[in-house]
Coordinates of C-alpha atoms in Angstrom, one line a residue:
M1 CA 14.8 19.1 13.6
L2 CA 12.2 17.0 13.5
G3 CA 12.3 12.6 12.0
Y4 CA 10.1 10.2 12.1
A5 CA 11.3 6.8 13.3
P6 CA 9.9 4.4 12.0
D7 CA 11.4 1.3 14.4
E8 CA 8.8 3.8 17.5
Q9 CA 6.5 3.9 15.0
R10 CA 6.2 7.9 16.0
M11 CA 7.5 11.9 15.3
L12 CA 10.4 12.3 16.8
A13 CA 12.4 15.6 18.4
F14 CA 15.8 16.6 17.6
E15 CA 18.4 19.4 18.5
A16 CA 21.0 19.4 15.3
S17 CA 24.6 20.8 16.5
S18 CA 27.2 22.3 13.7
Q19 CA 29.0 19.1 13.0
G20 CA 26.1 17.8 11.6
S21 CA 25.1 15.3 14.7
W22 CA 21.8 15.1 15.9
Q23 CA 20.7 14.9 19.7
R24 CA 17.7 13.7 20.4
L25 CA 15.7 15.2 22.6
G26 CA 12.5 14.7 25.4
P27 CA 12.4 10.9 26.4
S28 CA 15.6 9.1 26.1
G29 CA 15.9 6.7 24.3
A30 CA 17.2 5.4 21.2
D31 CA 20.3 7.4 18.6
Y32 CA 19.8 8.1 15.3
K33 CA 21.0 10.1 12.2
P34 CA 19.1 11.6 9.0
C35 CA 18.2 9.4 5.8
V36 CA 20.7 11.0 3.3
N37 CA 17.2 11.4 1.6
R38 CA 17.0 14.7 3.8
K39 CA 19.9 16.9 2.2
K40 CA 17.7 16.9 -0.7
N41 CA 14.7 17.8 1.3
V42 CA 13.2 14.1 0.3
C43 CA 12.4 12.2 3.1
N44 CA 11.9 12.7 6.9
W45 CA 12.7 9.5 7.8
V46 CA 15.5 8.0 10.3
V47 CA 17.9 6.0 10.8
P48 CA 19.7 3.9 14.0
L49 CA 22.9 5.6 14.9
G50 CA 24.8 2.7 15.0
S51 CA 23.1 1.1 11.6
S52 CA 26.0 1.1 8.1
H53 CA 22.3 2.4 6.2
E54 CA 23.0 5.5 5.0
H55 CA 19.6 5.9 4.1
C56 CA 16.1 5.1 6.0
L57 CA 14.3 1.5 5.8
S58 CA 12.3 2.7 3.3
C59 CA 14.4 4.7 1.0
R60 CA 17.0 2.1 0.2
T61 CA 14.7 -0.7 -1.5
T62 CA 14.4 2.9 -4.1
H63 CA 17.0 1.8 -7.1
T64 CA 15.8 3.8 -9.3
I65 CA 14.6 7.5 -9.8
P66 CA 14.5 10.0 -12.8
A67 CA 16.7 12.3 -14.0
L68 CA 18.0 15.0 -11.4
T69 CA 18.7 17.8 -14.2
K70 CA 15.0 18.3 -14.6
S71 CA 13.7 20.3 -11.5
E72 CA 10.5 19.4 -11.9
N73 CA 11.5 15.3 -11.4
L74 CA 12.8 16.2 -7.9
G75 CA 8.7 16.8 -7.0
Y76 CA 8.6 13.6 -8.1
W77 CA 10.2 11.5 -7.0
A78 CA 9.8 13.3 -2.6
A79 CA 6.5 12.9 -4.0
L80 CA 7.0 9.0 -5.1
E81 CA 8.6 8.9 -1.8
Q82 CA 6.0 10.1 0.3
A83 CA 3.9 7.8 -0.5
K84 CA 5.8 4.9 -0.5
R85 CA 6.5 6.0 3.3
R86 CA 3.2 6.0 4.0
L87 CA 2.7 2.7 3.1
F88 CA 6.0 1.5 4.6
Y89 CA 4.1 2.9 8.4
T90 CA 0.9 0.2 7.2
L91 CA 3.1 -3.0 7.1
I92 CA 5.0 -1.9 9.4
E93 CA 2.3 -2.2 12.2
L94 CA 0.6 -5.4 10.0
V95 CA 4.3 -7.0 11.2
L96 CA 5.4 -7.2 7.7
P97 CA 9.2 -7.8 6.3
T98 CA 10.0 -5.4 3.8
P99 CA 13.6 -6.0 3.1
S100 CA 15.3 -4.6 0.5
K101 CA 17.0 -6.4 -2.8
L102 CA 20.5 -6.4 -0.9
E103 CA 19.5 -7.5 2.5
D104 CA 17.7 -10.7 -0.3
P105 CA 18.4 -10.7 -3.4
A106 CA 15.4 -13.4 -4.2
N107 CA 12.6 -12.7 -2.2
G108 CA 13.3 -8.6 -1.5
L109 CA 11.8 -4.5 -2.7
S110 CA 13.0 -2.7 -5.3
F111 CA 11.2 0.2 -6.6
D112 CA 12.1 1.8 -9.8
F113 CA 10.4 4.9 -10.4
L114 CA 11.1 6.1 -14.5
E115 CA 10.2 8.6 -16.5
Q116 CA 9.6 8.1 -20.6
L117 CA 12.1 9.6 -22.7
T118 CA 10.4 9.1 -25.7
P119 CA 6.6 8.7 -27.3
K120 CA 8.0 5.2 -27.8
Q121 CA 9.4 4.1 -24.1
R122 CA 6.1 3.7 -22.8
V123 CA 6.2 2.8 -19.4
F124 CA 4.7 0.5 -17.5
T125 CA 3.8 0.2 -13.6
G126 CA 3.5 -3.3 -12.6
H127 CA 5.7 -5.7 -11.1
D128 CA 7.6 -8.2 -11.3
E129 CA 9.7 -9.9 -9.1
G130 CA 9.6 -8.2 -5.9
V131 CA 10.8 -4.9 -8.6
I132 CA 7.5 -2.4 -9.0
T133 CA 8.3 0.0 -11.2
L134 CA 6.3 3.7 -11.8
D135 CA 5.7 6.3 -14.1
V136 CA 7.1 9.4 -12.2
A137 CA 3.7 11.2 -14.4
E138 CA 2.2 9.7 -11.8
A139 CA 3.4 11.9 -9.9
D140 CA 2.0 14.9 -11.6
D141 CA -1.6 15.4 -10.0
A142 CA -3.3 16.9 -13.2
R143 CA -1.6 13.9 -15.7
R144 CA -2.7 11.3 -13.0
E145 CA -6.6 13.4 -13.1
D146 CA -5.9 12.5 -17.1
I147 CA -5.3 8.8 -17.1
R148 CA -8.1 8.7 -14.2
V149 CA -11.0 10.3 -16.3
S150 CA -9.7 8.3 -20.4
M151 CA -9.4 4.4 -18.1
H152 CA -12.9 6.0 -16.9
E153 CA -11.1 4.3 -13.0
P154 CA -13.5 6.1 -10.0
S155 CA -10.2 6.7 -7.9
R156 CA -6.1 6.5 -9.3
T157 CA -3.6 7.8 -6.5
L158 CA 0.1 7.0 -5.5
L159 CA -1.4 6.2 -2.6
G160 CA -3.5 4.0 -4.3
H161 CA -0.8 2.5 -6.8
F162 CA 1.8 1.3 -4.1
R163 CA -0.7 -0.6 -2.5
H164 CA -1.8 -2.4 -5.2
E165 CA 2.0 -3.7 -6.4
I166 CA 2.5 -4.0 -2.9
G167 CA -0.3 -6.6 -2.7
H168 CA 1.0 -8.8 -5.8
Y169 CA 4.5 -9.0 -3.7
Y170 CA 3.4 -10.6 -0.6
W171 CA 1.2 -13.1 -3.0
D172 CA 4.7 -14.2 -4.2
R173 CA 5.6 -13.7 0.1
L174 CA 2.4 -15.0 2.1
V175 CA 0.7 -17.6 -0.5
R176 CA 2.5 -19.2 -3.4
G177 CA 3.1 -22.2 -2.9
T178 CA 0.9 -22.7 1.0
G179 CA -1.7 -24.0 2.2
W180 CA -4.0 -21.0 2.0
I181 CA -3.9 -21.6 -2.1
E182 CA -6.2 -24.1 -2.2
E183 CA -8.5 -21.5 -0.2
F184 CA -7.3 -18.5 -2.6
R185 CA -9.0 -20.3 -5.3
E186 CA -12.0 -20.9 -3.8
L187 CA -12.2 -17.4 -3.2
F188 CA -9.9 -15.1 -6.1
G189 CA -10.6 -18.2 -9.0
D190 CA -7.2 -20.1 -10.4
E191 CA -4.4 -18.5 -11.1
R192 CA -2.9 -20.2 -13.2
V193 CA -4.6 -19.1 -15.9
A194 CA -3.2 -17.4 -18.7
Y195 CA -2.0 -14.2 -17.6
E196 CA -2.0 -12.0 -20.1
A197 CA -5.5 -13.5 -22.2
A198 CA -6.7 -13.0 -19.4
L199 CA -6.4 -9.6 -19.4
K200 CA -6.8 -8.5 -23.2
K201 CA -10.1 -10.3 -22.6
H202 CA -10.8 -8.0 -19.4
Y203 CA -10.4 -5.0 -21.9
A204 CA -12.1 -6.2 -25.2
S205 CA -15.0 -7.4 -23.4
P206 CA -15.5 -6.5 -19.4
V207 CA -17.5 -8.5 -16.7
I208 CA -20.5 -6.8 -16.4
D209 CA -22.1 -8.2 -13.2
W210 CA -17.9 -7.2 -11.4
P211 CA -19.8 -5.1 -9.6
Q212 CA -21.9 -8.3 -7.6
R213 CA -18.2 -10.4 -6.8
F214 CA -15.6 -7.2 -6.8
I215 CA -14.5 -4.7 -4.9
S216 CA -13.4 -3.2 -8.9
S217 CA -13.7 -3.9 -12.4
Y218 CA -9.8 -4.1 -13.0
A219 CA -10.5 -6.8 -10.2
S220 CA -12.3 -9.1 -12.1
S221 CA -10.0 -9.4 -14.8
H222 CA -7.7 -12.1 -13.6
P223 CA -7.3 -13.9 -9.9
W224 CA -3.7 -11.7 -8.9
E225 CA -4.9 -8.7 -10.3
D226 CA -8.0 -9.8 -8.0
W227 CA -5.7 -10.2 -4.9
A228 CA -3.8 -7.3 -5.0
E229 CA -6.4 -5.1 -5.2
T230 CA -8.6 -6.4 -2.0
W231 CA -5.3 -5.9 -0.7
A232 CA -4.9 -2.3 -1.3
H233 CA -8.4 -2.4 -0.2
Y234 CA -7.3 -4.3 3.8
L235 CA -4.5 -1.3 4.1
H236 CA -6.4 1.3 3.4
M237 CA -9.3 0.1 5.4
V238 CA -6.5 -0.2 8.2
D239 CA -4.8 2.9 7.4
A240 CA -8.0 4.8 7.7
L241 CA -10.0 3.7 10.7
E242 CA -6.8 4.3 12.8
T243 CA -6.7 7.3 11.3
A244 CA -10.2 7.9 12.5
A245 CA -10.1 6.3 15.7
A246 CA -6.7 8.3 16.7
W247 CA -8.7 12.0 16.1
G248 CA -11.3 10.1 19.0
M249 CA -14.4 9.7 16.4
H250 CA -17.9 9.4 16.4
L251 CA -20.6 9.0 15.7
D252 CA -23.5 9.7 16.3
H253 CA -25.5 7.9 13.2
A254 CA -23.1 5.6 12.1
S255 CA -26.8 3.5 10.7
P256 CA -30.3 4.7 10.3
G257 CA -31.9 3.9 13.5
G258 CA -28.3 2.1 15.1
P259 CA -26.1 2.9 17.9
N260 CA -24.4 4.9 18.4
L261 CA -20.6 4.1 16.9
R262 CA -16.7 4.7 18.2
V263 CA -14.5 3.7 16.0
H264 CA -11.9 2.0 17.0
G265 CA -8.7 1.0 14.9
L266 CA -8.1 -2.5 13.2
N267 CA -8.2 -5.6 16.0
L268 CA -5.1 -6.9 13.8
S269 CA -5.4 -9.6 16.3
L270 CA -8.7 -10.4 15.0
E271 CA -9.1 -14.2 13.9
S272 CA -11.7 -11.9 11.6
I273 CA -12.4 -9.0 10.8
K274 CA -15.6 -9.3 9.3
Q275 CA -17.5 -7.9 12.0
P276 CA -15.9 -5.2 12.1
I277 CA -15.4 -4.3 8.7
V278 CA -19.0 -3.5 8.2
E279 CA -19.9 -2.5 11.8
H280 CA -16.7 0.4 11.6
W281 CA -15.3 0.3 7.6
L282 CA -19.1 0.8 6.5
P283 CA -19.8 3.9 8.5
V284 CA -16.7 5.4 8.4
S285 CA -16.5 4.7 4.2
Q286 CA -19.7 6.5 4.0
F287 CA -19.4 9.6 6.2
I288 CA -16.2 10.4 4.3
N289 CA -17.6 10.5 1.2
A290 CA -20.6 12.2 2.8
M291 CA -17.5 15.4 4.1
D292 CA -16.5 15.3 0.5
R293 CA -19.7 16.1 -1.4
S294 CA -20.3 18.4 0.6
L295 CA -17.0 20.8 0.6
G296 CA -17.1 20.0 -3.2
T297 CA -15.1 17.5 -4.6
R298 CA -15.1 13.8 -5.4
D299 CA -15.7 11.2 -3.1
S300 CA -12.1 9.7 -1.5
Y301 CA -14.0 5.9 -1.9
P302 CA -16.0 5.5 -4.5
F303 CA -16.7 1.7 -3.8
I304 CA -19.5 -0.3 -2.1
V305 CA -17.7 -2.9 0.1
V306 CA -20.2 -6.4 -1.2
P307 CA -20.5 -9.9 1.3
P308 CA -17.5 -11.6 -0.6
V309 CA -15.8 -8.8 -1.0
I310 CA -15.9 -8.7 2.9
D311 CA -15.0 -12.6 2.9
K312 CA -12.2 -11.5 0.0
L313 CA -10.6 -8.7 2.8
D314 CA -10.7 -11.6 5.7
F315 CA -8.9 -13.8 4.1
I316 CA -6.2 -11.3 3.5
H317 CA -6.5 -9.8 6.7
R318 CA -6.2 -13.7 8.0
V319 CA -3.4 -14.4 6.0
V320 CA -1.8 -11.6 7.1
Q321 CA -2.1 -12.8 10.1
A322 CA -0.7 -16.1 10.5
G323 CA 1.5 -14.5 8.3
S324 CA 3.1 -11.9 10.7
S325 CA 2.4 -14.6 13.6
G326 CA 4.3 -17.2 12.8
Q327 CA 1.7 -19.6 11.9
V328 CA 2.6 -20.0 8.8
P329 CA 5.7 -19.4 7.0
M330 CA 6.5 -16.8 4.8
N331 CA 7.9 -16.8 1.3
F332 CA 12.0 -14.5 2.8
L333 CA 16.2 -15.7 3.7
P334 CA 16.2 -17.0 7.2
R335 CA 16.3 -14.9 9.7
G336 CA 20.2 -13.8 9.9
R337 CA 21.4 -14.8 6.4

């Protein structure tokens, strides 16, 4: 049996006994039990054996799932949880807390995976005070692609949804009410601008020159959305560079006439990541897109990272680094409570 241990950030092998207990194989280490959602083939993470939790670190943040009386909903739920675990992997790497609402009612996380049951009862993907809602229809590839095309979006993925919405959550945890707020407003704009009115204005008359300052058109709608869109791209970059480095990626032609490039994962302790973005992320993302075109598929990363966006990505990195290292207090319950 295989199970992923988030405490160790690696896959482990186990032997299951007839009584249902798991014996760790290979080098000695902590003992684990499977997440209870493994019984439904929804999760492959494990939980420390002595823990009072039956659900893994990721699954315990799920509050609502669609009715499993519909056979397709089990597959949708599994796809949503898989994308969420990939999100949590990166958050663990960044040393960012992911408490559930049970652990931190005021500042914890909760996910509602909802199904639209009637034409009038629409489900909107979004974030509100730590509660992240996703429409289970997003787990249907065909339906999600139809939505992407109808909304003229360059990219729309389950993992992208999770990374965007968690960005709103961490704005509250890392920026709101901290010493970062003035620099945030200089880079992203004043978040005190009426949100609903800003969205209506965006859909009625989108900013034409958005590519000069934003990572996406939607990012130009409001400073909160600019932060969330840029945050999602920060997580894209962190995860993709780690994967490229793990595979030993080496580019002989990273740039015309430039030196060879041995790709490295993002050093999360760096004070600034502007140079790695230019020297590593841009060539890697361009290579990925070139491979996509060779295989006849759409660009996986159809975005242009301009200097103002690099400044915003660098700001997010500095905020994360300061929060995870304890330099700037995060908005969570004190340790031990």
